[in-house]
Coordinates of C-alpha atoms in Angstrom, one line a residue:
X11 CA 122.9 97.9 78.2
X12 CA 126.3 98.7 78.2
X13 CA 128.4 99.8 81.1
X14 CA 130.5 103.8 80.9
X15 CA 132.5 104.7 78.3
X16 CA 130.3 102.8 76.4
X17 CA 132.2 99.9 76.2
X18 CA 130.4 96.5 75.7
X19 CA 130.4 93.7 78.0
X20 CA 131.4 90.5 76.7
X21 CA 130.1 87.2 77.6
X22 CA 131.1 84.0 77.0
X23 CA 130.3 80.2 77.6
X24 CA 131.6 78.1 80.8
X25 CA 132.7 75.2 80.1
X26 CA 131.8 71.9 81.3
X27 CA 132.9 70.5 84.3
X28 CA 132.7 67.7 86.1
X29 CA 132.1 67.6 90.1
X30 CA 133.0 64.8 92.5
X31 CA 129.6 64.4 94.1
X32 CA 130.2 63.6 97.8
X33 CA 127.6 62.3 100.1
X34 CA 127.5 63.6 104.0
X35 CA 125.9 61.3 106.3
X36 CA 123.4 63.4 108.8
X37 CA 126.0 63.4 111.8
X38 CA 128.6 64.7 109.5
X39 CA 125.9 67.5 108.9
X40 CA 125.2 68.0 112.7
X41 CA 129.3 68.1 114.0
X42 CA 129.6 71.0 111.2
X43 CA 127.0 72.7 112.0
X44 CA 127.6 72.6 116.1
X45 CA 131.1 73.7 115.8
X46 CA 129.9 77.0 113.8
X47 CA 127.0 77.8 115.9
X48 CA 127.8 80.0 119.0
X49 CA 124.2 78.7 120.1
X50 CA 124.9 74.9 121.1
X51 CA 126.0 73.6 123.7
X52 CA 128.6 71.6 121.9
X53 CA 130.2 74.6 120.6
X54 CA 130.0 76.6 124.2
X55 CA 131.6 73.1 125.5
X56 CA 134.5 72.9 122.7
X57 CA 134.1 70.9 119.5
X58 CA 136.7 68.6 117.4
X59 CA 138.0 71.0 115.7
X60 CA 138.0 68.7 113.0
X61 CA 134.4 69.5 111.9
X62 CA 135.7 73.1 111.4
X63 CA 138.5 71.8 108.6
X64 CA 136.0 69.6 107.3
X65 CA 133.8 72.0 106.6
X66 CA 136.3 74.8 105.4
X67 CA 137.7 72.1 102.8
X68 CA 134.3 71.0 101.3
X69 CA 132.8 74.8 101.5
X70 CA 135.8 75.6 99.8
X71 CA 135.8 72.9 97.6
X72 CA 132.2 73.4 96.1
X73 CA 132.8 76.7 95.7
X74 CA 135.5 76.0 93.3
X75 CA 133.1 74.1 91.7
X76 CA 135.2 70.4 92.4
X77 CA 132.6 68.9 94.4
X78 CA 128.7 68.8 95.4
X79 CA 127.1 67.7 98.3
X80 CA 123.2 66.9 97.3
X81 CA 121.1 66.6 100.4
X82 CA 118.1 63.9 101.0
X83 CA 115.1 63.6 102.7
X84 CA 116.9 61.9 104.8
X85 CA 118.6 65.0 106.2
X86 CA 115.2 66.9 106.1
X87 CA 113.7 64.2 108.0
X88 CA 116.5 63.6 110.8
X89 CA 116.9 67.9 110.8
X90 CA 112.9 67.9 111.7
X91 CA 113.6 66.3 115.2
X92 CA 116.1 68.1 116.5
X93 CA 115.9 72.0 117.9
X94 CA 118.3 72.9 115.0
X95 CA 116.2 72.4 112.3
X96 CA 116.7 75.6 110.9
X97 CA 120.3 75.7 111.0
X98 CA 120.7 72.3 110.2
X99 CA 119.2 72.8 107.0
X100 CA 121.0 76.0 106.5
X101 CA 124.3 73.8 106.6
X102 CA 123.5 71.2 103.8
X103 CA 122.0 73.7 101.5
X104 CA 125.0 75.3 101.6
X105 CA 127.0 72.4 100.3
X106 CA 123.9 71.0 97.8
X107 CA 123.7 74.5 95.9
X108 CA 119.9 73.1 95.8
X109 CA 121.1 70.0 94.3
X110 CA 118.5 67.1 96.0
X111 CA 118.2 63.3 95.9
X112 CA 114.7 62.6 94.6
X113 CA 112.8 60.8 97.1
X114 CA 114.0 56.9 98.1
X115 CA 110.6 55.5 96.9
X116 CA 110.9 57.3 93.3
X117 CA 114.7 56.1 92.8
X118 CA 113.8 52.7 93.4
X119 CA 110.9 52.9 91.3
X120 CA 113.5 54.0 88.7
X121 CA 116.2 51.4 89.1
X122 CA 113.0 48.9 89.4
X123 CA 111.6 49.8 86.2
X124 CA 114.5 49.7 83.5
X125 CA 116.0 46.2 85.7
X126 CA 112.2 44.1 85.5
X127 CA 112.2 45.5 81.5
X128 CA 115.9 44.0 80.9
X129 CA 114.9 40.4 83.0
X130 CA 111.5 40.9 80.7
X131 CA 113.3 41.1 77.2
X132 CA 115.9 38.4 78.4
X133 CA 118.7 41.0 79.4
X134 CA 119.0 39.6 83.1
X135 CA 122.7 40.1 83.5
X136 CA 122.5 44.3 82.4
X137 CA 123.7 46.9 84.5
X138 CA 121.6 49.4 84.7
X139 CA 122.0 53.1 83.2
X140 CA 120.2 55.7 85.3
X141 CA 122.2 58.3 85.9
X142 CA 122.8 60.4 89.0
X143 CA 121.5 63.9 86.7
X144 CA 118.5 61.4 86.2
X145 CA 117.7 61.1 90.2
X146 CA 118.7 65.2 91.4
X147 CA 116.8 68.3 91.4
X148 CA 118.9 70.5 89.8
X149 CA 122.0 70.0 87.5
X150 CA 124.8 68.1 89.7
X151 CA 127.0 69.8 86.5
X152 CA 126.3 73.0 86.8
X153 CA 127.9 76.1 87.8
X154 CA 126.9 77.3 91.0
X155 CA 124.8 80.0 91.8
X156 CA 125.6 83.0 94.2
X157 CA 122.1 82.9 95.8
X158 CA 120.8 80.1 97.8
X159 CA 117.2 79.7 97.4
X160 CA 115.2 78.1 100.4
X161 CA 112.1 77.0 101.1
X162 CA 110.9 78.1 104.9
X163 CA 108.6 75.7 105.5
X164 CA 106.3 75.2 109.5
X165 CA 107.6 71.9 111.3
X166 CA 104.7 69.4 111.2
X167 CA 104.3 67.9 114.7
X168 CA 102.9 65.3 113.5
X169 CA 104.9 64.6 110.7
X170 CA 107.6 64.0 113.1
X171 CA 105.7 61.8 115.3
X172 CA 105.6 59.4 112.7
X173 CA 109.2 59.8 111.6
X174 CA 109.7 58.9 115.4
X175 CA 107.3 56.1 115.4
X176 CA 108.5 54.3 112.2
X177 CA 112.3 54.6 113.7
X178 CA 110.8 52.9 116.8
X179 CA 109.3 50.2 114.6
X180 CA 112.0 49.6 112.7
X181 CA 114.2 49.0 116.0
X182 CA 111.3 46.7 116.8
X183 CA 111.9 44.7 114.0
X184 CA 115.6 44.4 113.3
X185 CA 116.1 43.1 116.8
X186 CA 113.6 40.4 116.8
X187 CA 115.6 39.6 113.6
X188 CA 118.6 39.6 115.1
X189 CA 117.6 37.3 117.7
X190 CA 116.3 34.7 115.1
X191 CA 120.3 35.5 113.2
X192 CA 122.0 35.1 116.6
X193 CA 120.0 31.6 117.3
X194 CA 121.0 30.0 113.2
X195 CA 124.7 30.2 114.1
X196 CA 125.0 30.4 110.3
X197 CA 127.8 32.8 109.3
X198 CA 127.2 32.1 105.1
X199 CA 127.4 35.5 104.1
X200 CA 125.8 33.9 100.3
X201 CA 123.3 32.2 102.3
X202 CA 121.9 35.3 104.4
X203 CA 122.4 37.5 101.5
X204 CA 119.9 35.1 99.2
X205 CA 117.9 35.2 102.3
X206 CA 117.1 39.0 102.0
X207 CA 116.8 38.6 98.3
X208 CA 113.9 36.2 98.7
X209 CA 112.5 38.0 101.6
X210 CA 112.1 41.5 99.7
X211 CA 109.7 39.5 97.3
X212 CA 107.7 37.8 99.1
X213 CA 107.3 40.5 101.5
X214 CA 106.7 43.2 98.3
X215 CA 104.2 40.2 97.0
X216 CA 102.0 39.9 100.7
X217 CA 101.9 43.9 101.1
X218 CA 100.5 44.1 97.4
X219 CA 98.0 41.3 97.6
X220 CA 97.0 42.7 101.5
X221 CA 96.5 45.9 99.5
X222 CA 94.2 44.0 96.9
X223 CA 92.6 42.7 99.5
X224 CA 91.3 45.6 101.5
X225 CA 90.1 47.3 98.1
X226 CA 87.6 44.5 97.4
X227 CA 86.6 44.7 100.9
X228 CA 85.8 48.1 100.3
X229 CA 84.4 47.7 97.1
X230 CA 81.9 45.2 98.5
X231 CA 80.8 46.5 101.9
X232 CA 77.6 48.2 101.3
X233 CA 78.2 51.4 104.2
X234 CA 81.0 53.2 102.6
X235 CA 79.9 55.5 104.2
X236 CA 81.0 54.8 107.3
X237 CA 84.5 53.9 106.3
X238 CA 87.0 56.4 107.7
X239 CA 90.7 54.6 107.0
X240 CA 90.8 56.1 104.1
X241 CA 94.4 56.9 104.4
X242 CA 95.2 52.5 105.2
X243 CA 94.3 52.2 101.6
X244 CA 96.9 54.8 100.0
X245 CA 99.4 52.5 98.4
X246 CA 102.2 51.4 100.0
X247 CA 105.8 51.8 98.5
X248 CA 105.4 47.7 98.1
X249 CA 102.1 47.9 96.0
X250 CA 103.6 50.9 93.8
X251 CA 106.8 49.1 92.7
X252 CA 104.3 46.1 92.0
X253 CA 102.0 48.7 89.8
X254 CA 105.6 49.4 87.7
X255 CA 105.8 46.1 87.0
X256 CA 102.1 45.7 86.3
X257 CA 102.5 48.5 83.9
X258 CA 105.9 47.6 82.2
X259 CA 104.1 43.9 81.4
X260 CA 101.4 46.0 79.7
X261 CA 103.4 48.2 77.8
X262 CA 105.1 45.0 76.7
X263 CA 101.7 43.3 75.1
X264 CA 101.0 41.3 78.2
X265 CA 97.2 42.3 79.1
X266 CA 96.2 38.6 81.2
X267 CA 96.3 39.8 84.9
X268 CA 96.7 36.0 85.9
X269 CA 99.5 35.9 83.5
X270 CA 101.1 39.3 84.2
X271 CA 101.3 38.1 88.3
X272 CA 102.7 34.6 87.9
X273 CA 105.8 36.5 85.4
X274 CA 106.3 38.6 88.5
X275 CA 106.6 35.8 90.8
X276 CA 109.4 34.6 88.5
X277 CA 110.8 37.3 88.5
X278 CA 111.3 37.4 92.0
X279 CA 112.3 33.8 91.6
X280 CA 114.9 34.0 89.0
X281 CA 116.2 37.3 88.3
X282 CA 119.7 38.4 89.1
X283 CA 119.6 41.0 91.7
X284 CA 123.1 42.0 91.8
X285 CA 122.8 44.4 89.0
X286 CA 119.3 46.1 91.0
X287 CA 121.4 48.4 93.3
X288 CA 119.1 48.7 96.1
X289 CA 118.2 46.0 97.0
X290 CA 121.8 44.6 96.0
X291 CA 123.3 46.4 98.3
X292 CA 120.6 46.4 101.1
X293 CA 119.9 42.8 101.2
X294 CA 124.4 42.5 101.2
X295 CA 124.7 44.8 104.2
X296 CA 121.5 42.9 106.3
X297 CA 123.7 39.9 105.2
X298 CA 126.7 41.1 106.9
X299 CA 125.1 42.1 110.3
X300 CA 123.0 38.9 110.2
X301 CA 126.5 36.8 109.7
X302 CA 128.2 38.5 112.5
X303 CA 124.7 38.2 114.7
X304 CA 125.1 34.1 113.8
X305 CA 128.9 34.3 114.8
X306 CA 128.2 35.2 118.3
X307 CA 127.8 39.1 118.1
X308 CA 125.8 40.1 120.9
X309 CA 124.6 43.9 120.5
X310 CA 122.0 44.6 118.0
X311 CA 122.3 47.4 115.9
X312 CA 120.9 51.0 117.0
X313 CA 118.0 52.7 116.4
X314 CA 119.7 54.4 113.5
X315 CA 120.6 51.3 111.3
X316 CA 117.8 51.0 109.0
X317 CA 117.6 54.4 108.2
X318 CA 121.1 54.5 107.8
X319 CA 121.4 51.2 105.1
X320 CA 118.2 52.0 103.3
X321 CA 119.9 55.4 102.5
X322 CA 123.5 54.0 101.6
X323 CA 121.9 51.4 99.1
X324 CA 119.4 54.1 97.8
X325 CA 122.2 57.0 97.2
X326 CA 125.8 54.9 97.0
X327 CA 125.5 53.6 93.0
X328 CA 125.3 57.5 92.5
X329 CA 128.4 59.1 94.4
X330 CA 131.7 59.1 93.8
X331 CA 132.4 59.0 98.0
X332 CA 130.2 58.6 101.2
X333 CA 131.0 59.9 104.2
X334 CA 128.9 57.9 106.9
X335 CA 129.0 56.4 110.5
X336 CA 131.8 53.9 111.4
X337 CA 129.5 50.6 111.5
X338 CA 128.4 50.7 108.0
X339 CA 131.4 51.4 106.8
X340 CA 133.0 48.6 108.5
X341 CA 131.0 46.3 106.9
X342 CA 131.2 48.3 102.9
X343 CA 135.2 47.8 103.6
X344 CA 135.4 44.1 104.9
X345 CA 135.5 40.7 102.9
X346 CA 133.3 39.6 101.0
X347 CA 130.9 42.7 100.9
X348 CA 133.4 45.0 99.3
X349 CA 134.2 42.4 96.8
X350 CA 130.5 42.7 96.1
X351 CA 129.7 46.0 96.2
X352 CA 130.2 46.6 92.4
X353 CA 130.6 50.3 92.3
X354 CA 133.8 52.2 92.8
X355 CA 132.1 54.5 95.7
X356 CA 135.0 55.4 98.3
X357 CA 133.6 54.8 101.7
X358 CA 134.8 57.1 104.9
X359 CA 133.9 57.6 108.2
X360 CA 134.9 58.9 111.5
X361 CA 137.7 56.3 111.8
X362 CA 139.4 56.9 108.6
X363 CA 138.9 60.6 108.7
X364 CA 142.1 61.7 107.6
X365 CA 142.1 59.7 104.7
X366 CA 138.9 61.6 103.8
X367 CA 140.7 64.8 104.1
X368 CA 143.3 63.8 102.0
X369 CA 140.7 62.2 99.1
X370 CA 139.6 66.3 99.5
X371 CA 142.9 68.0 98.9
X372 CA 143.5 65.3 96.1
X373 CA 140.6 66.6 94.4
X374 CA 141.9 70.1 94.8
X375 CA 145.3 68.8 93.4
X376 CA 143.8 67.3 90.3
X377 CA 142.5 71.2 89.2
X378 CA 144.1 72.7 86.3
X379 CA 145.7 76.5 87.2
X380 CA 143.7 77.9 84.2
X381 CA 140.3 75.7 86.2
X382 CA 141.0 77.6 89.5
X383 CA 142.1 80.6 87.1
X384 CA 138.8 81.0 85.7
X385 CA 136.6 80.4 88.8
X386 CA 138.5 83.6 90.8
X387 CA 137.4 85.7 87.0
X388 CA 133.9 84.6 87.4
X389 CA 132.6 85.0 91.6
X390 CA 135.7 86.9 92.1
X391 CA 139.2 86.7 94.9
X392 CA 137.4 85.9 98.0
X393 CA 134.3 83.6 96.5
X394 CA 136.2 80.6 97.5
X395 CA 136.8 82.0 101.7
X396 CA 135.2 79.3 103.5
X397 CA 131.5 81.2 104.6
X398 CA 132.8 80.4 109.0
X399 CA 130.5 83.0 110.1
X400 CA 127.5 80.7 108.8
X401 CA 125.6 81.4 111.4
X402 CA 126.7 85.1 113.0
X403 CA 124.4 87.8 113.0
X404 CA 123.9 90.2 110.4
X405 CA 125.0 93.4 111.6

């Protein structure tokens, strides 16, 4: 179809580009979202007007198409127990564009897969190559849509109970370890840090074997019928990453079961887990919290902490900055865990908040004229007006 005056339209190919792909922690998510909603209590109080630059710079920003923010299910799942889910997720969809982390259990899986094959065909000290377009919904390279498609979905009650329950758990757990860290009085960060190496494969090892166990239980009880926990024999995320290895032996001419087993118990024995990213960087940040517990730190760390180090070592191999509280940040930036990090991630936080603001108008900065020229020709002069009236009503 052509336009009047019969003139044709021409078309042409965008080219590539290459976004700066920027992870928000959940509070960084929350402080935005407060300070544009007229409905909290935050806003009604006065908020940091900080949160307002913040997010004029990164709406900006991705609409310039410099950077992306992907969401998680971690933000789905923290968004769930508050009364703002709604508008919580209408924030970091915004900055995604529908760009999403795949789940943790299915990165790992990933990451799990390609390092067991390289320890398998003698290529132990590999890095890995799974990319971040290899882990997102969506193309992280992409230019962005003007419409924002979103799922409405009902909030699960129970859902949410569990999310609540397994963040009590957790808290459970990490303070009756750091008890047992506060009584060693061991401060090796090399010796804590092998620790939680060891300890991710023997505990991956029991859960699969448990799992084993209950299904020959099953197998053999003659009233299967009257079973009903069903759902205690889905498997966990232990017994799937166990499966991956169970099938990468047998796509690699290893059919014994005896024989594929005892290779995965040396591979938790003997493999070099600095080049498997998550649980790299996991079992380094346990290692840091457990050193300072053993050096006399009294306070165990909140309820929050778990959550908040499984997603850093899930999502940080894959981001060019993080943006996260100030406690795991403290320990990314200190001796000797950022000299063994391995990945040139920037780390920010509430502390170091300007600097964050300034890595922002850096990337700005580093755009060509003809870049910024061509983005105004394609959505137009007032596409890149930061959207402040987010959440004001449609009149």
């Amino acid at each position: 179809m052509y336009p009047k005056g019969n003139e044709r339209s021409v078309s042409s190919l965008l080219p590539k580009i290459n976004k700066k792909v920027i992870y928000l922690d959940q509070f960084v998510i929350s402080n935005m979202m407060k300070v544009l909603n007229p409905k909290t209590k935050a806003n009604k109080k006065g908020i940091d007007d900080f949160w307002l630059r913040l997010f004029e710079r990164l709406d900006s920003l991705s609409k310039l198409q410099l950077v992306v923010c992907p969401d998680s299910e971690y933000h789905d799942n923290e968004s769930q127990v508050t009364v703002f889910y709604k508008e919580l997720k209408r924030m970091y969809e915004l900055l995604s564009h529908g760009k999403t982390f795949y789940d943790k259990e299915t990165i790992k899986n990933f990451q799990l897969h390609e390092h067991f094959t390289n320890w398998l065909v003698g290529k132990n000290s590999n890095a890995l190559n799974l990319e971040i377009e290899e882990i997102v919904h969506g193309s992280i390279n992409s230019w962005t849509s003007r419409l924002i498609i979103s799922v409405k979905r009902e909030i699960n009650m129970e859902a949410i109970e569990a999310l609540l329950e397994h963040r009590n758990q957790s808290y459970s757990a990490i303070e009756s370890v750091f008890r047992l860290w506060s009584e060693s009085k061991n401060t090796d960060f090399n010796y804590w840090y092998k620790n939680e190496v060891e300890a991710f494969g023997k505990g991956t090892l029991n859960m699969y074997f448990k799992h084993q166990l209950k299904l020959y239980e099953l197998w053999n009880n003659p009233e299967l019928d009257d079973f009903e926990d069903y759902e205690a024999l889905l498997p966990s995320s232990s017994v799937r990453l166990v499966n991956t290895m169970l099938k990468v032996l047998g796509e690699h001419g290893v059919e014994d079961e005896l024989l594929k087993l005892s290779k995965i118990v040396e591979y938790f024995k003997t493999a070099n887990f600095d080049n498997l990213p998550f649980l790299h960087l996991s079992a380094s940040l346990f290692a840091s919290i457990a050193r300072k517990a053993a050096a006399g730190r009294k306070k165990p760390p909140n309820k929050g902490t778990v959550n908040d180090i499984e997603m850093i070592s899930t999502f940080l191999p894959y981001c060019d900055a993080m943006f996260i509280d100030n406690e795991c940040a403290s320990y990314l930036n200190e001796k000797p865990l950022v000299d063994k990090i391995g990945f040139p991630t920037k780390i920010f936080s509430q502390s170091i908040r300007e600097e964050f603001m300034q890595f922002l108008d850096e990337i700005e900065q580093s755009a060509s004229k003809e870049h910024i020229d061509l983005v105004t020709k394609v959505y137009g002069e007032s596409w890149k007006t930061p959207y402040v009236t987010l959440y004001k009503p449609i009149k």
